[in-house]
């Protein structure tokens, strides 16, 4: 007897039996495909007990049977006893009800008549499902609009950009999450077109085949399962990411680090080597934290610089506006500064003497925290020259 791959890999055989063989066609709106798949399973000796994403089957003697999906006329958990008895007299046995969609019936008698003999009558039976499908599509479009609004808000909101630009988000996790959202689009379009085309033909009085190809629908089910599984894994990976990341000496980076050093300001250089961290996210094209000094014994001056290169200048403008509005809650004094080479500059002096300078040039933004004796308001030319230099490194 010829050995198959399942004989060599028992775990693959278990996966096929417990998962793949039980995976229903995507969305379940392709009536002929679902009926054909269930009939083929019965021909293999597996008879439906419960229908869902993963169906339950009872093993038995393989035989040819017919499965038919009766669309619900109203919301109900199961057909009433009268209908069950009526259909049983016609040779049809009730199997299960698919939530808010169909009753599934099985017939073992090949000579028994069909549940629906008139296409137009069958098409009219889908009125409840059509209303439900329209309602679901409205919810789907509303959800799509909400997601689009959220994306626009994420892209345009100054307070959100200020927070998100400092948030570490690995690029591949972001890509996978959006791909999962996008994966629903072709499945939804496919299901809606197949469903409407089938009902439209029935209402025109055109008899439709009771069996149809189901491999594409089941492949789409598998695609959805894979995408949602990957989404869960990316969520877990995101949770397991370290909450903090160490700063590295600036010499370890293979490109210039955007920062203004103490020596460039005219202050005494720190004994400790400046350290930097490039934050990974999609909010900004570049996001850096750079620190210098910090040891009160040997480096009395401490600097923490945050540099952002946004995708568009208006984002940096809105971030600067949000920063100014937020500074109203701090204890100290805010002063607006001016330099022709900068699109905006503000200095906030805290009550303890620490200065916080924010400068903007185009899509670039730099926040500079400094607790030394120099007046940062008189050093705007240094920062303007630095931003111009960083702009040229793109």
PDB file of N, CA and C in Angstrom, residues 146-198:
ATOM      1  N   UNK A 146     -15.311  54.547  10.241  1.00  0.00           N
ATOM      2  CA  UNK A 146     -14.721  54.826  11.561  1.00  0.00           C
ATOM      3  C   UNK A 146     -13.226  54.556  11.546  1.00  0.00           C
ATOM      4  N   UNK A 147     -12.823  53.469  10.883  1.00  0.00           N
ATOM      5  CA  UNK A 147     -11.395  53.153  10.790  1.00  0.00           C
ATOM      6  C   UNK A 147     -10.673  54.231   9.997  1.00  0.00           C
ATOM      7  N   UNK A 148     -11.299  54.678   8.885  1.00  0.00           N
ATOM      8  CA  UNK A 148     -10.691  55.743   8.084  1.00  0.00           C
ATOM      9  C   UNK A 148     -10.576  57.026   8.889  1.00  0.00           C
ATOM     10  N   UNK A 149     -11.639  57.343   9.642  1.00  0.00           N
ATOM     11  CA  UNK A 149     -11.595  58.550  10.483  1.00  0.00           C
ATOM     12  C   UNK A 149     -10.502  58.434  11.534  1.00  0.00           C
ATOM     13  N   UNK A 150     -10.333  57.231  12.089  1.00  0.00           N
ATOM     14  CA  UNK A 150      -9.286  57.028  13.090  1.00  0.00           C
ATOM     15  C   UNK A 150      -7.903  57.209  12.472  1.00  0.00           C
ATOM     16  N   UNK A 151      -7.733  56.699  11.245  1.00  0.00           N
ATOM     17  CA  UNK A 151      -6.448  56.856  10.561  1.00  0.00           C
ATOM     18  C   UNK A 151      -6.160  58.333  10.310  1.00  0.00           C
ATOM     19  N   UNK A 152      -7.184  59.052   9.832  1.00  0.00           N
ATOM     20  CA  UNK A 152      -7.004  60.488   9.569  1.00  0.00           C
ATOM     21  C   UNK A 152      -6.687  61.219  10.871  1.00  0.00           C
ATOM     22  N   UNK A 153      -7.396  60.843  11.949  1.00  0.00           N
ATOM     23  CA  UNK A 153      -7.141  61.481  13.237  1.00  0.00           C
ATOM     24  C   UNK A 153      -5.728  61.183  13.719  1.00  0.00           C
ATOM     25  N   UNK A 154      -5.312  59.929  13.585  1.00  0.00           N
ATOM     26  CA  UNK A 154      -3.945  59.569  13.975  1.00  0.00           C
ATOM     27  C   UNK A 154      -2.916  60.359  13.177  1.00  0.00           C
ATOM     28  N   UNK A 155      -3.253  60.657  11.927  1.00  0.00           N
ATOM     29  CA  UNK A 155      -2.310  61.322  11.036  1.00  0.00           C
ATOM     30  C   UNK A 155      -2.283  62.828  11.248  1.00  0.00           C
ATOM     31  N   UNK A 156      -3.380  63.370  11.815  1.00  0.00           N
ATOM     32  CA  UNK A 156      -3.520  64.825  11.866  1.00  0.00           C
ATOM     33  C   UNK A 156      -3.581  65.412  13.271  1.00  0.00           C
ATOM     34  N   UNK A 157      -3.886  64.623  14.273  1.00  0.00           N
ATOM     35  CA  UNK A 157      -4.078  65.162  15.622  1.00  0.00           C
ATOM     36  C   UNK A 157      -2.740  65.463  16.283  1.00  0.00           C
ATOM     37  N   UNK A 158      -2.546  66.725  16.629  1.00  0.00           N
ATOM     38  CA  UNK A 158      -1.294  67.113  17.260  1.00  0.00           C
ATOM     39  C   UNK A 158      -1.026  66.411  18.580  1.00  0.00           C
ATOM     40  N   UNK A 159      -1.991  66.402  19.535  1.00  0.00           N
ATOM     41  CA  UNK A 159      -1.747  65.701  20.806  1.00  0.00           C
ATOM     42  C   UNK A 159      -1.442  64.220  20.609  1.00  0.00           C
ATOM     43  N   UNK A 160      -2.155  63.580  19.676  1.00  0.00           N
ATOM     44  CA  UNK A 160      -1.882  62.158  19.437  1.00  0.00           C
ATOM     45  C   UNK A 160      -0.489  61.971  18.839  1.00  0.00           C
ATOM     46  N   UNK A 161      -0.117  62.820  17.889  1.00  0.00           N
ATOM     47  CA  UNK A 161       1.200  62.692  17.263  1.00  0.00           C
ATOM     48  C   UNK A 161       2.317  62.879  18.279  1.00  0.00           C
ATOM     49  N   UNK A 162       2.106  63.805  19.236  1.00  0.00           N
ATOM     50  CA  UNK A 162       3.126  64.026  20.265  1.00  0.00           C
ATOM     51  C   UNK A 162       3.395  62.756  21.066  1.00  0.00           C
ATOM     52  N   UNK A 163       2.315  62.028  21.385  1.00  0.00           N
ATOM     53  CA  UNK A 163       2.483  60.797  22.154  1.00  0.00           C
ATOM     54  C   UNK A 163       2.975  59.652  21.282  1.00  0.00           C
ATOM     55  N   UNK A 164       2.381  59.517  20.093  1.00  0.00           N
ATOM     56  CA  UNK A 164       2.693  58.366  19.245  1.00  0.00           C
ATOM     57  C   UNK A 164       4.115  58.417  18.705  1.00  0.00           C
ATOM     58  N   UNK A 165       4.671  59.620  18.504  1.00  0.00           N
ATOM     59  CA  UNK A 165       6.022  59.730  17.972  1.00  0.00           C
ATOM     60  C   UNK A 165       7.059  59.172  18.941  1.00  0.00           C
ATOM     61  N   UNK A 166       6.709  59.096  20.230  1.00  0.00           N
ATOM     62  CA  UNK A 166       7.622  58.532  21.229  1.00  0.00           C
ATOM     63  C   UNK A 166       7.324  57.066  21.533  1.00  0.00           C
ATOM     64  N   UNK A 167       6.305  56.520  20.877  1.00  0.00           N
ATOM     65  CA  UNK A 167       5.883  55.144  21.161  1.00  0.00           C
ATOM     66  C   UNK A 167       6.586  54.177  20.226  1.00  0.00           C
ATOM     67  N   UNK A 168       7.207  53.161  20.816  1.00  0.00           N
ATOM     68  CA  UNK A 168       7.926  52.162  20.025  1.00  0.00           C
ATOM     69  C   UNK A 168       6.919  51.187  19.419  1.00  0.00           C
ATOM     70  N   UNK A 169       6.909  51.088  18.101  1.00  0.00           N
ATOM     71  CA  UNK A 169       6.006  50.162  17.406  1.00  0.00           C
ATOM     72  C   UNK A 169       6.761  49.568  16.228  1.00  0.00           C
ATOM     73  N   UNK A 170       7.101  48.288  16.314  1.00  0.00           N
ATOM     74  CA  UNK A 170       7.856  47.623  15.263  1.00  0.00           C
ATOM     75  C   UNK A 170       7.076  47.666  13.951  1.00  0.00           C
ATOM     76  N   UNK A 171       7.757  47.996  12.869  1.00  0.00           N
ATOM     77  CA  UNK A 171       7.072  48.249  11.600  1.00  0.00           C
ATOM     78  C   UNK A 171       6.306  47.039  11.098  1.00  0.00           C
ATOM     79  N   UNK A 172       6.853  45.826  11.270  1.00  0.00           N
ATOM     80  CA  UNK A 172       6.182  44.662  10.703  1.00  0.00           C
ATOM     81  C   UNK A 172       4.895  44.349  11.454  1.00  0.00           C
ATOM     82  N   UNK A 173       4.829  44.696  12.755  1.00  0.00           N
ATOM     83  CA  UNK A 173       3.588  44.494  13.500  1.00  0.00           C
ATOM     84  C   UNK A 173       2.501  45.422  12.962  1.00  0.00           C
ATOM     85  N   UNK A 174       2.865  46.670  12.688  1.00  0.00           N
ATOM     86  CA  UNK A 174       1.898  47.611  12.129  1.00  0.00           C
ATOM     87  C   UNK A 174       1.400  47.142  10.766  1.00  0.00           C
ATOM     88  N   UNK A 175       2.315  46.665   9.917  1.00  0.00           N
ATOM     89  CA  UNK A 175       1.931  46.190   8.583  1.00  0.00           C
ATOM     90  C   UNK A 175       0.981  45.005   8.689  1.00  0.00           C
ATOM     91  N   UNK A 176       1.298  44.049   9.547  1.00  0.00           N
ATOM     92  CA  UNK A 176       0.456  42.858   9.690  1.00  0.00           C
ATOM     93  C   UNK A 176      -0.930  43.244  10.185  1.00  0.00           C
ATOM     94  N   UNK A 177      -1.023  44.170  11.118  1.00  0.00           N
ATOM     95  CA  UNK A 177      -2.326  44.568  11.641  1.00  0.00           C
ATOM     96  C   UNK A 177      -3.193  45.185  10.558  1.00  0.00           C
ATOM     97  N   UNK A 178      -2.614  46.025   9.723  1.00  0.00           N
ATOM     98  CA  UNK A 178      -3.397  46.633   8.645  1.00  0.00           C
ATOM     99  C   UNK A 178      -3.718  45.633   7.549  1.00  0.00           C
ATOM    100  N   UNK A 179      -2.841  44.665   7.294  1.00  0.00           N
ATOM    101  CA  UNK A 179      -3.148  43.624   6.318  1.00  0.00           C
ATOM    102  C   UNK A 179      -4.332  42.782   6.767  1.00  0.00           C
ATOM    103  N   UNK A 180      -4.442  42.563   8.064  1.00  0.00           N
ATOM    104  CA  UNK A 180      -5.574  41.806   8.575  1.00  0.00           C
ATOM    105  C   UNK A 180      -6.886  42.538   8.338  1.00  0.00           C
ATOM    106  N   UNK A 181      -6.872  43.850   8.509  1.00  0.00           N
ATOM    107  CA  UNK A 181      -8.069  44.634   8.208  1.00  0.00           C
ATOM    108  C   UNK A 181      -8.375  44.569   6.720  1.00  0.00           C
ATOM    109  N   UNK A 182      -7.331  44.694   5.883  1.00  0.00           N
ATOM    110  CA  UNK A 182      -7.520  44.662   4.435  1.00  0.00           C
ATOM    111  C   UNK A 182      -7.987  43.299   3.952  1.00  0.00           C
ATOM    112  N   UNK A 183      -7.628  42.228   4.670  1.00  0.00           N
ATOM    113  CA  UNK A 183      -8.006  40.874   4.242  1.00  0.00           C
ATOM    114  C   UNK A 183      -9.509  40.679   4.255  1.00  0.00           C
ATOM    115  N   UNK A 184     -10.226  41.439   5.075  1.00  0.00           N
ATOM    116  CA  UNK A 184     -11.678  41.298   5.134  1.00  0.00           C
ATOM    117  C   UNK A 184     -12.368  41.844   3.890  1.00  0.00           C
ATOM    118  N   UNK A 185     -11.714  42.757   3.183  1.00  0.00           N
ATOM    119  CA  UNK A 185     -12.359  43.414   2.045  1.00  0.00           C
ATOM    120  C   UNK A 185     -12.668  42.435   0.917  1.00  0.00           C
ATOM    121  N   UNK A 186     -11.670  41.679   0.384  1.00  0.00           N
ATOM    122  CA  UNK A 186     -12.003  40.760  -0.710  1.00  0.00           C
ATOM    123  C   UNK A 186     -12.981  39.672  -0.304  1.00  0.00           C
ATOM    124  N   UNK A 187     -12.910  39.206   0.940  1.00  0.00           N
ATOM    125  CA  UNK A 187     -13.852  38.182   1.388  1.00  0.00           C
ATOM    126  C   UNK A 187     -15.268  38.742   1.421  1.00  0.00           C
ATOM    127  N   UNK A 188     -15.421  39.955   1.943  1.00  0.00           N
ATOM    128  CA  UNK A 188     -16.737  40.569   1.983  1.00  0.00           C
ATOM    129  C   UNK A 188     -17.303  40.825   0.602  1.00  0.00           C
ATOM    130  N   UNK A 189     -16.453  41.327  -0.310  1.00  0.00           N
ATOM    131  CA  UNK A 189     -16.907  41.570  -1.684  1.00  0.00           C
ATOM    132  C   UNK A 189     -17.299  40.268  -2.361  1.00  0.00           C
ATOM    133  N   UNK A 190     -16.478  39.240  -2.179  1.00  0.00           N
ATOM    134  CA  UNK A 190     -16.770  37.936  -2.770  1.00  0.00           C
ATOM    135  C   UNK A 190     -18.098  37.388  -2.262  1.00  0.00           C
ATOM    136  N   UNK A 191     -18.301  37.403  -0.963  1.00  0.00           N
ATOM    137  CA  UNK A 191     -19.521  36.845  -0.373  1.00  0.00           C
ATOM    138  C   UNK A 191     -20.749  37.598  -0.853  1.00  0.00           C
ATOM    139  N   UNK A 192     -20.659  38.949  -0.869  1.00  0.00           N
ATOM    140  CA  UNK A 192     -21.828  39.735  -1.258  1.00  0.00           C
ATOM    141  C   UNK A 192     -22.189  39.511  -2.724  1.00  0.00           C
ATOM    142  N   UNK A 193     -21.193  39.458  -3.609  1.00  0.00           N
ATOM    143  CA  UNK A 193     -21.477  39.270  -5.029  1.00  0.00           C
ATOM    144  C   UNK A 193     -22.071  37.896  -5.307  1.00  0.00           C
ATOM    145  N   UNK A 194     -21.483  36.875  -4.701  1.00  0.00           N
ATOM    146  CA  UNK A 194     -22.010  35.526  -4.901  1.00  0.00           C
ATOM    147  C   UNK A 194     -23.441  35.431  -4.392  1.00  0.00           C
ATOM    148  N   UNK A 195     -23.694  35.978  -3.237  1.00  0.00           N
ATOM    149  CA  UNK A 195     -25.008  35.912  -2.611  1.00  0.00           C
ATOM    150  C   UNK A 195     -26.050  36.635  -3.466  1.00  0.00           C
ATOM    151  N   UNK A 196     -25.758  37.847  -3.891  1.00  0.00           N
ATOM    152  CA  UNK A 196     -26.717  38.643  -4.655  1.00  0.00           C
ATOM    153  C   UNK A 196     -26.932  38.058  -6.052  1.00  0.00           C
ATOM    154  N   UNK A 197     -25.875  37.559  -6.667  1.00  0.00           N
ATOM    155  CA  UNK A 197     -26.019  36.969  -7.994  1.00  0.00           C
ATOM    156  C   UNK A 197     -26.941  35.749  -7.950  1.00  0.00           C
ATOM    157  N   UNK A 198     -26.805  34.939  -6.926  1.00  0.00           N
ATOM    158  CA  UNK A 198     -27.623  33.738  -6.767  1.00  0.00           C
ATOM    159  C   UNK A 198     -29.092  34.107  -6.577  1.00  0.00           C
TER     160      UNK A 198
END
